[in-house]
Coordinates of C-alpha atoms in Angstrom, one line a residue:
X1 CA 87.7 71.6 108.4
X2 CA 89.4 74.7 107.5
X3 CA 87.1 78.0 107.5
X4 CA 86.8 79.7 103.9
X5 CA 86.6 83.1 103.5
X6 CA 85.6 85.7 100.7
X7 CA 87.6 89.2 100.8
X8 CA 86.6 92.1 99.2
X9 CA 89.1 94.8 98.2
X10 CA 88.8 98.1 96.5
X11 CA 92.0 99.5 95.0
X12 CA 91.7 103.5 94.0
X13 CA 94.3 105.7 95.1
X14 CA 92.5 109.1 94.0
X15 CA 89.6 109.0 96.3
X16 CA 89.2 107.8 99.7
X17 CA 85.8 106.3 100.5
X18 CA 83.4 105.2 103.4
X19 CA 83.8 101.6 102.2
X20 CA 81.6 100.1 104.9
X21 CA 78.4 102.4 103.8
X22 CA 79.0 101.6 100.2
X23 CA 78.7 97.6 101.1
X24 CA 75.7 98.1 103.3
X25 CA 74.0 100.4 100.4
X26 CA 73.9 97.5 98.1
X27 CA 72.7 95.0 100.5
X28 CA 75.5 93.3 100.9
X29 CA 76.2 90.9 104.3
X30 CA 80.2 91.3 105.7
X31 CA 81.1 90.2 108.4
X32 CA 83.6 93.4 108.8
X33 CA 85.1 96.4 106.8
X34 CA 88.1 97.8 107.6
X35 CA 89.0 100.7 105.6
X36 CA 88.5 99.5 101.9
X37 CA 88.7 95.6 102.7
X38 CA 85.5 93.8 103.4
X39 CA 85.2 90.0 104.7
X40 CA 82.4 88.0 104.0
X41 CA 81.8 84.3 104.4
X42 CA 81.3 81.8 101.2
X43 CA 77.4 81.7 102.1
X44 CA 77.3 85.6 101.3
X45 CA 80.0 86.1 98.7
X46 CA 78.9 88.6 96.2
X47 CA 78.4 87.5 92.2
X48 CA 79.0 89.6 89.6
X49 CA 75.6 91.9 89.6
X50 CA 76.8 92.8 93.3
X51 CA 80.4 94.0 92.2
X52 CA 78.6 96.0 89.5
X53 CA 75.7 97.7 91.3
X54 CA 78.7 98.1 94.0
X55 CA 81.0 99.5 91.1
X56 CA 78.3 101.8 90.0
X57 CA 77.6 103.1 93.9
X58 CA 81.5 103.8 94.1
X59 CA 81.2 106.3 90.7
X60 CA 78.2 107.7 91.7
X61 CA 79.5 108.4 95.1
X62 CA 83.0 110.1 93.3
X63 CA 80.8 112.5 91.3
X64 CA 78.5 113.5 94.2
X65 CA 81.7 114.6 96.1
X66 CA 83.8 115.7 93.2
X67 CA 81.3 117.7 90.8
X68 CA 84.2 118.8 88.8
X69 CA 86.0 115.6 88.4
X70 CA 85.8 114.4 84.7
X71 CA 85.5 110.6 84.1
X72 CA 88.5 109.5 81.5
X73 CA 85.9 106.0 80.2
X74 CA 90.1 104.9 79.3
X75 CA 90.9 105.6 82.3
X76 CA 90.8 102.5 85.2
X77 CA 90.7 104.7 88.6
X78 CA 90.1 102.1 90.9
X79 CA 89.6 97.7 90.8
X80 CA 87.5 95.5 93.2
X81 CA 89.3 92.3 93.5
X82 CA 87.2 89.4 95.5
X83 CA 89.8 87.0 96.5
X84 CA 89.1 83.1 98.0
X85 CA 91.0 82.7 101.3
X86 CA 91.6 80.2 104.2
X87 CA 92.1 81.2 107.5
X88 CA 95.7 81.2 109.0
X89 CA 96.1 81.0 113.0
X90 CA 99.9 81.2 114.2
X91 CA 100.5 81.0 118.0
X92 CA 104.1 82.5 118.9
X93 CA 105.2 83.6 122.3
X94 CA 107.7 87.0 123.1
X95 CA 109.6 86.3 125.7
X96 CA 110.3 89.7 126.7
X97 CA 109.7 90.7 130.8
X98 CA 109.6 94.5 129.6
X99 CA 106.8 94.2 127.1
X100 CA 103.9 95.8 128.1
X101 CA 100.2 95.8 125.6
X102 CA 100.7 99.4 125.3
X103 CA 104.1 99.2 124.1
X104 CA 103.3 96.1 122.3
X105 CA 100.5 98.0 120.5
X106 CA 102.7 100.7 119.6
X107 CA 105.1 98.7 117.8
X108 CA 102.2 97.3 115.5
X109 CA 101.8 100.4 114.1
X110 CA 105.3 101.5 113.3
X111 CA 104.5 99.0 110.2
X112 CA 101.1 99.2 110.0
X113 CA 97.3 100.4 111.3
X114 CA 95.6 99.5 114.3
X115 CA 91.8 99.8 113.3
X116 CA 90.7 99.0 116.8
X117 CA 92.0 97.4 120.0
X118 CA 90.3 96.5 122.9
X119 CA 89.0 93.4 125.2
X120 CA 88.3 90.5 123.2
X121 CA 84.8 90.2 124.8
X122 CA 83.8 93.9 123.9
X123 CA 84.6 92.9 120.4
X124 CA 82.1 89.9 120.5
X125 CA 79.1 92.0 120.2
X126 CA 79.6 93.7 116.8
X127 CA 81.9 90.9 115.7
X128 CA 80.2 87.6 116.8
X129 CA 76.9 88.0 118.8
X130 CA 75.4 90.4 116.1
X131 CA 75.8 87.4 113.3
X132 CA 73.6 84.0 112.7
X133 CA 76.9 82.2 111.9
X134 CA 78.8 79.2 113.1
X135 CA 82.1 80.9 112.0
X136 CA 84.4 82.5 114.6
X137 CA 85.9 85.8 113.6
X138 CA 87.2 86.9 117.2
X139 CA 85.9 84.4 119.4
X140 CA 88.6 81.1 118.5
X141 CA 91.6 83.6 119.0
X142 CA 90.8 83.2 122.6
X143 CA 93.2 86.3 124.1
X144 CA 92.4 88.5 126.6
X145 CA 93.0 91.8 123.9
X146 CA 92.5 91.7 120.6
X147 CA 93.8 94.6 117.9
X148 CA 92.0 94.6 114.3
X149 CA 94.8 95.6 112.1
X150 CA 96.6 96.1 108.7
X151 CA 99.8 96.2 107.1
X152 CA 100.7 99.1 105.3
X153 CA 102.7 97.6 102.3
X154 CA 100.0 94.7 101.9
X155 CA 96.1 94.6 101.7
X156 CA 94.2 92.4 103.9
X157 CA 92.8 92.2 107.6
X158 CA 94.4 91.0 110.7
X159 CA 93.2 90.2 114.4
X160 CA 96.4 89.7 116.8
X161 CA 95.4 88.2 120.2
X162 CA 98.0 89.4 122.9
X163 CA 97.9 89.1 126.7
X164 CA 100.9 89.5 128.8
X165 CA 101.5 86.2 131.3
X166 CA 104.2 84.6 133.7
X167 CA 105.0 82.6 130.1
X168 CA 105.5 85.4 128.0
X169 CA 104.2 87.7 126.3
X170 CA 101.4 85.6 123.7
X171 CA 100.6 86.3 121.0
X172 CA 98.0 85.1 118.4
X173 CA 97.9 86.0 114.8
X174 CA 94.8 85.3 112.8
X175 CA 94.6 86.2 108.9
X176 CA 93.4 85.3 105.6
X177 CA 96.8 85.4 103.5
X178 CA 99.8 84.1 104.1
X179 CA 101.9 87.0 103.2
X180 CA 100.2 88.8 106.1
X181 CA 101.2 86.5 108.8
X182 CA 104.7 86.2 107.1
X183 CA 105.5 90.0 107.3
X184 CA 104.1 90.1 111.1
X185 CA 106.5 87.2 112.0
X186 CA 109.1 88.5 110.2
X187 CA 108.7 91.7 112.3
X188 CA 108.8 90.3 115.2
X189 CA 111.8 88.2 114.9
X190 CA 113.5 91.5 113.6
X191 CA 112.6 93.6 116.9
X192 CA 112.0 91.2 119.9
X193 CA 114.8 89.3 120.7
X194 CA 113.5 85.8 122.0
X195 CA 110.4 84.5 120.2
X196 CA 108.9 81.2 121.0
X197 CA 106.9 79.5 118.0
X198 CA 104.4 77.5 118.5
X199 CA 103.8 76.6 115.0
X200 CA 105.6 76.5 111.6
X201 CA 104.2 78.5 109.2
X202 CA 105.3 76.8 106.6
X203 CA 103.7 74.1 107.7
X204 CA 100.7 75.4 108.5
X205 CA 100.4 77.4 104.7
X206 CA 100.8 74.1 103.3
X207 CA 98.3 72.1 105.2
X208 CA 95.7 74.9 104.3
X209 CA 96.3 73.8 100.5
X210 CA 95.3 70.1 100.9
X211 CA 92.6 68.5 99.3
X212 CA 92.1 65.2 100.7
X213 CA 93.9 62.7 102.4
X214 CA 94.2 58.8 103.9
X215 CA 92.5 56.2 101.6
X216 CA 89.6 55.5 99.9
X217 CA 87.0 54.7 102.5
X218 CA 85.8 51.8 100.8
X219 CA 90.1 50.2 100.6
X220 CA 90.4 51.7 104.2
X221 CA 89.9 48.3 106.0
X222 CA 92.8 47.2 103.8
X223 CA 95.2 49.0 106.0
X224 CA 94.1 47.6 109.3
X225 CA 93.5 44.0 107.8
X226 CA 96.0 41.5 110.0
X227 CA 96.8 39.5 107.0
X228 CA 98.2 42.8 104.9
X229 CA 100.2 43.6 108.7
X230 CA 101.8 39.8 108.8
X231 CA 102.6 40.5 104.6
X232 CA 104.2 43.9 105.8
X233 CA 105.5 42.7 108.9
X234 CA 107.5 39.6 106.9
X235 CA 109.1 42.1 104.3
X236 CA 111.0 43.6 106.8
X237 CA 112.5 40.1 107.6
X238 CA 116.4 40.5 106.7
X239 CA 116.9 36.6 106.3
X240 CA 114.3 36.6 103.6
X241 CA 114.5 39.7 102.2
X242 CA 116.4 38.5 98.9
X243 CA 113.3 35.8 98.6
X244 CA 110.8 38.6 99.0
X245 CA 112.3 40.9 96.7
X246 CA 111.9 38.3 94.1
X247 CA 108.2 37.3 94.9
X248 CA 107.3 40.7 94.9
X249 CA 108.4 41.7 91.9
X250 CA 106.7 38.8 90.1
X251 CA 103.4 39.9 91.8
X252 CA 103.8 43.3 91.2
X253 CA 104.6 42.5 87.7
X254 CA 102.5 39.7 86.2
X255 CA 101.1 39.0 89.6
X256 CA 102.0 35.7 89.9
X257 CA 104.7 32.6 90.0
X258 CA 105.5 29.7 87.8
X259 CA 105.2 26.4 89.7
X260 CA 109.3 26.6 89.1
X261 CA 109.4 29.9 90.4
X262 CA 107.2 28.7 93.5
X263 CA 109.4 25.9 94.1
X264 CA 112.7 28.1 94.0
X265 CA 110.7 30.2 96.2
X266 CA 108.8 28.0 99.1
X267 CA 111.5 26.5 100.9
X268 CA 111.5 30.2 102.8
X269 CA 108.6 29.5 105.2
X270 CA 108.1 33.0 105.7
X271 CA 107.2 33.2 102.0
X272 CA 105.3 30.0 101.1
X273 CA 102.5 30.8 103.4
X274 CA 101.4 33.9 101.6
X275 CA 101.0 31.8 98.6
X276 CA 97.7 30.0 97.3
X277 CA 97.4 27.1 93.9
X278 CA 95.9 28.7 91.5
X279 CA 95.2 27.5 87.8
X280 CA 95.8 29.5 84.7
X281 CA 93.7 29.4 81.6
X282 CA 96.2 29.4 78.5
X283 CA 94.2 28.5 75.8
X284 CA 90.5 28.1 75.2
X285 CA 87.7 29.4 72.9
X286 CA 85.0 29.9 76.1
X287 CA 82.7 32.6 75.8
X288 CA 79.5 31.4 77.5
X289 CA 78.8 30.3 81.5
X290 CA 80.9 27.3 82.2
X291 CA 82.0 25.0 84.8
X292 CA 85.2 23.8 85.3
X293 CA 86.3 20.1 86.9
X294 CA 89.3 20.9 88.6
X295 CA 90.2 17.2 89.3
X296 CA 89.7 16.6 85.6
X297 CA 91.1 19.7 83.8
X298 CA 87.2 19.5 81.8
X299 CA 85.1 22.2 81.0
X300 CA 81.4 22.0 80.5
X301 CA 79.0 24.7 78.9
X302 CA 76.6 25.3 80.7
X303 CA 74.3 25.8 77.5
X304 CA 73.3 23.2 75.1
X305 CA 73.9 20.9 77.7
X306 CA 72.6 18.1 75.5
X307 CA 74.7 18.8 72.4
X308 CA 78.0 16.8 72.5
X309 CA 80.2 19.1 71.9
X310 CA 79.8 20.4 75.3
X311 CA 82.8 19.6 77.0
X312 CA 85.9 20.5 75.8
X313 CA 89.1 20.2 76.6
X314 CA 91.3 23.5 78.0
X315 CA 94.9 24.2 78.8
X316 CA 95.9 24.8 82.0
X317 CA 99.2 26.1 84.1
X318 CA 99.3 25.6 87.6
X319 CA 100.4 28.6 89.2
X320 CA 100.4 30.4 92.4
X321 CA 100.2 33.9 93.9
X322 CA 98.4 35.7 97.1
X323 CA 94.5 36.2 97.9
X324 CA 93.2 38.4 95.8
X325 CA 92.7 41.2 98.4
X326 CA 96.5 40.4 99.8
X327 CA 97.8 41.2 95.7
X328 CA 95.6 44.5 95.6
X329 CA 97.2 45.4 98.9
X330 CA 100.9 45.0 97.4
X331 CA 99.7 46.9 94.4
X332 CA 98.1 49.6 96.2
X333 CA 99.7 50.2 99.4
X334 CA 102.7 47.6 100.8
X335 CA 105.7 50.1 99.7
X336 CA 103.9 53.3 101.5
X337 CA 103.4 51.4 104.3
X338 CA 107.1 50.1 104.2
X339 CA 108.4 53.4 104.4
X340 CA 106.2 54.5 107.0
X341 CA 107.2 52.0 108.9
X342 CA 110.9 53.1 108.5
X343 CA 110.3 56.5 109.5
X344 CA 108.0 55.7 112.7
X345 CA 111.4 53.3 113.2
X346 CA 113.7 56.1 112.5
X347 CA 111.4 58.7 114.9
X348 CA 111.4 56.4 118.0
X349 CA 115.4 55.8 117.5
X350 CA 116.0 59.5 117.4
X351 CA 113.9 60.3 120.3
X352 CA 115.3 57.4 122.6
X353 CA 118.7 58.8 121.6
X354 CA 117.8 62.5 122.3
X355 CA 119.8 63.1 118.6
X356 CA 119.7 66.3 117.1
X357 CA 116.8 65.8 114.8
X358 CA 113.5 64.9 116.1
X359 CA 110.6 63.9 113.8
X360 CA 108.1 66.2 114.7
X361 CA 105.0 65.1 112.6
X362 CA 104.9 62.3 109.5
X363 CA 101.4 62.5 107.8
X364 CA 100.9 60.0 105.1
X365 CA 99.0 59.7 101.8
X366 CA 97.9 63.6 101.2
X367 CA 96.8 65.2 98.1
X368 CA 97.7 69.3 97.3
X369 CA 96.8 72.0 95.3
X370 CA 100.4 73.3 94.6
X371 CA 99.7 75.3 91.5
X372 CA 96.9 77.4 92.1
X373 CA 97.0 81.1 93.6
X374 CA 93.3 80.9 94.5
X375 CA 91.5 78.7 97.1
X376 CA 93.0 75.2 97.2
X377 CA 90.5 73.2 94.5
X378 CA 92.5 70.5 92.5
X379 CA 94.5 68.4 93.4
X380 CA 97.5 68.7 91.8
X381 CA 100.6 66.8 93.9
X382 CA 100.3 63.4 95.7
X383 CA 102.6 62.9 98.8
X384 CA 103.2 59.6 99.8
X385 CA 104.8 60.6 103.0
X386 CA 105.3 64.4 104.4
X387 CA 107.8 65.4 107.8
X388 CA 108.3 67.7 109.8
X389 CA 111.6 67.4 111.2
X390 CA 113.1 69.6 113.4
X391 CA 116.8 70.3 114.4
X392 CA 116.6 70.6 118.1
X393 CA 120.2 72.4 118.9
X394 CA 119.1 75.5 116.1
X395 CA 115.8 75.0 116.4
X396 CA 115.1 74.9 112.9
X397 CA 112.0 73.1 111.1
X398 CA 112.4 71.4 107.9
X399 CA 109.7 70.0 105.6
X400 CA 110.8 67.3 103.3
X401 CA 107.6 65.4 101.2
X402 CA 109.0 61.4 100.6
X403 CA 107.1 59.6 97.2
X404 CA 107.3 55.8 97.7
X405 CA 108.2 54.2 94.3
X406 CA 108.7 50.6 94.1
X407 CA 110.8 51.1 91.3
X408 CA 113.7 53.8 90.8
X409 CA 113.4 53.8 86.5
X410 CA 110.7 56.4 88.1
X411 CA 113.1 58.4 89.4
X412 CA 113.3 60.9 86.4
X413 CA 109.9 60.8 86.0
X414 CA 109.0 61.7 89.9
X415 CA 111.7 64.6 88.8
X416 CA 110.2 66.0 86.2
X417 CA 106.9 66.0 87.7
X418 CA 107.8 67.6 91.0
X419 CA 108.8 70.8 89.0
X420 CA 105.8 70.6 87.0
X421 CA 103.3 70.0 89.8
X422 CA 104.7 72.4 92.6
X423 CA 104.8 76.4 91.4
X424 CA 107.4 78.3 92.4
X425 CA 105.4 80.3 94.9
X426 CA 105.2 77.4 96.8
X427 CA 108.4 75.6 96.3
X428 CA 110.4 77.4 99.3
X429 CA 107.5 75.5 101.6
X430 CA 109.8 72.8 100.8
X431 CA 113.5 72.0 101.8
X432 CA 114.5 69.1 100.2
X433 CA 112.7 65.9 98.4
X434 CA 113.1 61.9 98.9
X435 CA 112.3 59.2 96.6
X436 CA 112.2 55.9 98.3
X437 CA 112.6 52.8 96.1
X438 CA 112.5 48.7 96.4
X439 CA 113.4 47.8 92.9
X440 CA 116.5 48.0 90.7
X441 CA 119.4 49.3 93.1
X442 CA 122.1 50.5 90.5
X443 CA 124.5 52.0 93.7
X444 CA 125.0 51.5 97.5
X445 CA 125.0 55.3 97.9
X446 CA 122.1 57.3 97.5
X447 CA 122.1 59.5 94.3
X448 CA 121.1 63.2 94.5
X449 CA 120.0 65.9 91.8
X450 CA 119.2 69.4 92.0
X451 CA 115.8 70.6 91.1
X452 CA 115.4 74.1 89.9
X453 CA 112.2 76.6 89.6
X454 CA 112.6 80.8 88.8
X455 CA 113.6 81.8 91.6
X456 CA 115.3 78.2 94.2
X457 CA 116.7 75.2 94.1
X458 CA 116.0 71.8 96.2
X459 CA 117.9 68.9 96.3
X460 CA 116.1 65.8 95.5
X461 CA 117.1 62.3 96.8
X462 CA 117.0 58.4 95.5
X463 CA 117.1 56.5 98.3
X464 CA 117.0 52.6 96.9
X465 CA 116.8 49.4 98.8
X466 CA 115.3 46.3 99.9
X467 CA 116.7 45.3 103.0
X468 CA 114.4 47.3 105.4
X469 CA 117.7 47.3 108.3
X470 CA 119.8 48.8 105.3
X471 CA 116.9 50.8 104.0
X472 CA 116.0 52.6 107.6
X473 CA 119.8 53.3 107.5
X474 CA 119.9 55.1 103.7
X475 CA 116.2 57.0 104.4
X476 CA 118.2 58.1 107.8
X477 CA 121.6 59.3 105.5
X478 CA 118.9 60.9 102.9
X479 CA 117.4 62.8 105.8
X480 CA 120.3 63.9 107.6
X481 CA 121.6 65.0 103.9
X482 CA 118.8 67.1 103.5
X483 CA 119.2 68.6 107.5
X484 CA 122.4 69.6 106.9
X485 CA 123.3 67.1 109.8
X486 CA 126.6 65.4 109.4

């Protein structure tokens, strides 16, 4: 579970202050100050009456060392600003056999400060040892050296872990925003010349704005259950694929076949065992407890069981469809797990090939908070399906979120939501969307718009088909497309 944190800053660009006595004068618990940014943890965030007994230290502290100063009551001179924050850990590696940690420490502070630096275990005792907490601050960057650090175009704290090794250089960056650990990489790659990542960043940012994800516990045994893998397992079946397409969109409809429609359909033994007798009710005037002779077709109320009246006669339509846990399966979860399938199918081929785009990472079923600037909260985006691909010749990473919707009519209206759900601050996370479909295949090709926010523009992707051979081949085309990969 990701570490939340609470950080502190005060703004004032007339007056510089000993920020760290201020905090402890008002009682409050941070974990560290550096310079006018504290860090607390959630359990000792300060409310309001703390920022305003802290305001009212900070004025009182101006007009004890500035006797002539005049207070303007117009005039804003400084802001506190408490910001909500996740923790952000990016592993990279320098390869650079001239880099030395002095050298490398002097380079950290041609764009910024370096508070402190020193052996990560002499840090432990004001940093970890000193606290009652189960959060690490120092102790999960796990370097040999350890500088405390900040930017000098952006507020916020930094610890970079560096040790020198046969390797490489490493290096591990841990921060509280992402713009921080943006403008560090982005320095490095402008100075070093061969830089190793271990993570993507991207990535990693938007992982720290989930909510939630996999199924409901209580449908989870749905996913493992071996008559839902058979169900799955037979929809890929290319001889009966035409067949299926027409069951399932009977049961995803009205949830069920005429006795015609069963008859058209059982003849494709890979079909007619999924399917069970079932009688339909089409006219009655029942409202109490009764009890129904299915040999007869009779009725009976169960009260007034001596009146005569108590059986009548009810209209019935024989019909068929799946177990009732097999049809909320369908519902649910058969079309997710169809594409899943498709991309585990399309992973293993690339890798066995060595082509030049490897599947990296495909996590399935994940709710985000793409909207807010704050902590992530609410869930604001589903995402059916989410990769990581990588192109392994240029060593680029691209991050493409697939939504699994049986049928393409919801094509404009996945469109219009993505823009809606997904702010254009985090947008660029992004390089390209898919929409996989079963139902209602207007073209062969796949069909591609253009979604735009302020500032970018992504291509999105309808990717429609039934035939699980054919589809593997458009998802792989939509992919590619997206990869710039011919």
């Amino acid at each position: 579970m990701k570490n939340k944190w609470i950080l502190l800053e005060l703004r004032c660009d007339l007056f510089e202050f000993n920020f760290e006595d201020l905090i402890k004068k008002c009682g409050l618990v941070s974990r560290i100050v550096v310079e006018n940014i504290a860090l607390f943890e959630e359990k000792d965030r300060p409310n309001s009456s703390d920022i305003l007994q802290l305001e009212e230290a900070i004025f009182e502290n101006i007009l004890n060392n500035n006797p002539s100063f005049e207070m303007d009551p117009d005039e804003e001179i400084l802001e506190l600003k408490l910001i909500e924050c996740d923790e952000f850990i990016f592993d990279l590696v320098i390869n650079d056999d001239d880099l030395e940690e002095e050298k490398f420490i002097d380079f950290l502070q041609v764009f910024g400060r370096v508070h402190e630096y020193d052996l990560e275990h002499v840090h432990f005792e004001n940093l970890e040892y000193s606290f009652d907490s189960s959060m690490p601050l120092i102790h999960d960057i796990r370097m040999k050296n350890v500088a405390i650090f900040c930017l000098d175009m952006l507020y916020g704290i930094c610890f970079v872990g560096y040790m020198k090794r046969e390797t490489g250089f490493q290096v591990r960056i841990k921060t509280f925003q992402y713009d921080i650990v943006k403008t560090i990489i982005d320095k490095f790659s402008e100075n070093f010349g061969e830089i190793t990542f271990k993570d993507n960043l991207k990535w990693n940012r938007l992982l720290n704005r989930k909510i939630s994800s996999g199924y409901r516990t209580t449908d989870s045994f749905i996913a493992e259950n071996d008559l839902m893998k058979q169900f799955l397992k037979t929809t890929k079946n290319t001889e009966s694929a035409e067949n299926m397409m027409q069951l399932l969109s009977k049961l995803c409809g009205k949830g069920y076949v005429s006795e015609k429609e069963y008859s058209d359909l059982s003849h494709d033994k890979n079909i007619g065992k999924f399917l069970l007798p079932f009688y339909r009710i089409d006219k009655n005037h029942l409202s109490n407890m009764v009890w129904f002779g299915l040999s007869t077709g009779t009725v009976y109320k169960e009260q007034n069981k001596t009146d005569p009246k108590r059986i009548q006669q009810a209209q019935f339509t024989r019909i068929f469809s799946t177990h009732h846990d097999l049809l909320y399966y369908i519902r649910s979860y058969w079309h997710q797990h169809f594409v899943e399938e498709a991309l585990i199918k399309i992973q293993s081929s690339w890798n066995e090939s060595r082509y030049a785009l490897q599947i990296i990472d495909i996590k399935i079923d994940h709710q985000f908070d793409l909207l807010s600037e704050k902590n992530a909260q609410n869930a604001t985006r589903d995402i059916d399906c989410l990769l990581l691909v990588r192109n392994i010749e240029m060593q680029k990473d691209y991050i493409i979120p697939i939504e699994s919707k049986r049928n393409s009519k919801e094509f404009n209206k996945v469109t219009k939501e993505t823009v809606e759900k997904i702010s254009s601050t985090y947008c660029d996370i992004f390089d390209g969307f898919i929409v996989t479909s079963y139902f209602n295949k207007e073209s062969e090709e796949n069909i591609s718009r253009t979604l735009s926010w302020a500032c970018s523009q992504k291509k999105i992707i309808l990717c429609v088909e039934n035939v699980y051979s054919k589809f593997i081949n458009k998802l792989q085309e939509s992919i590619k497309e997206i990869c710039e990969v011919s």
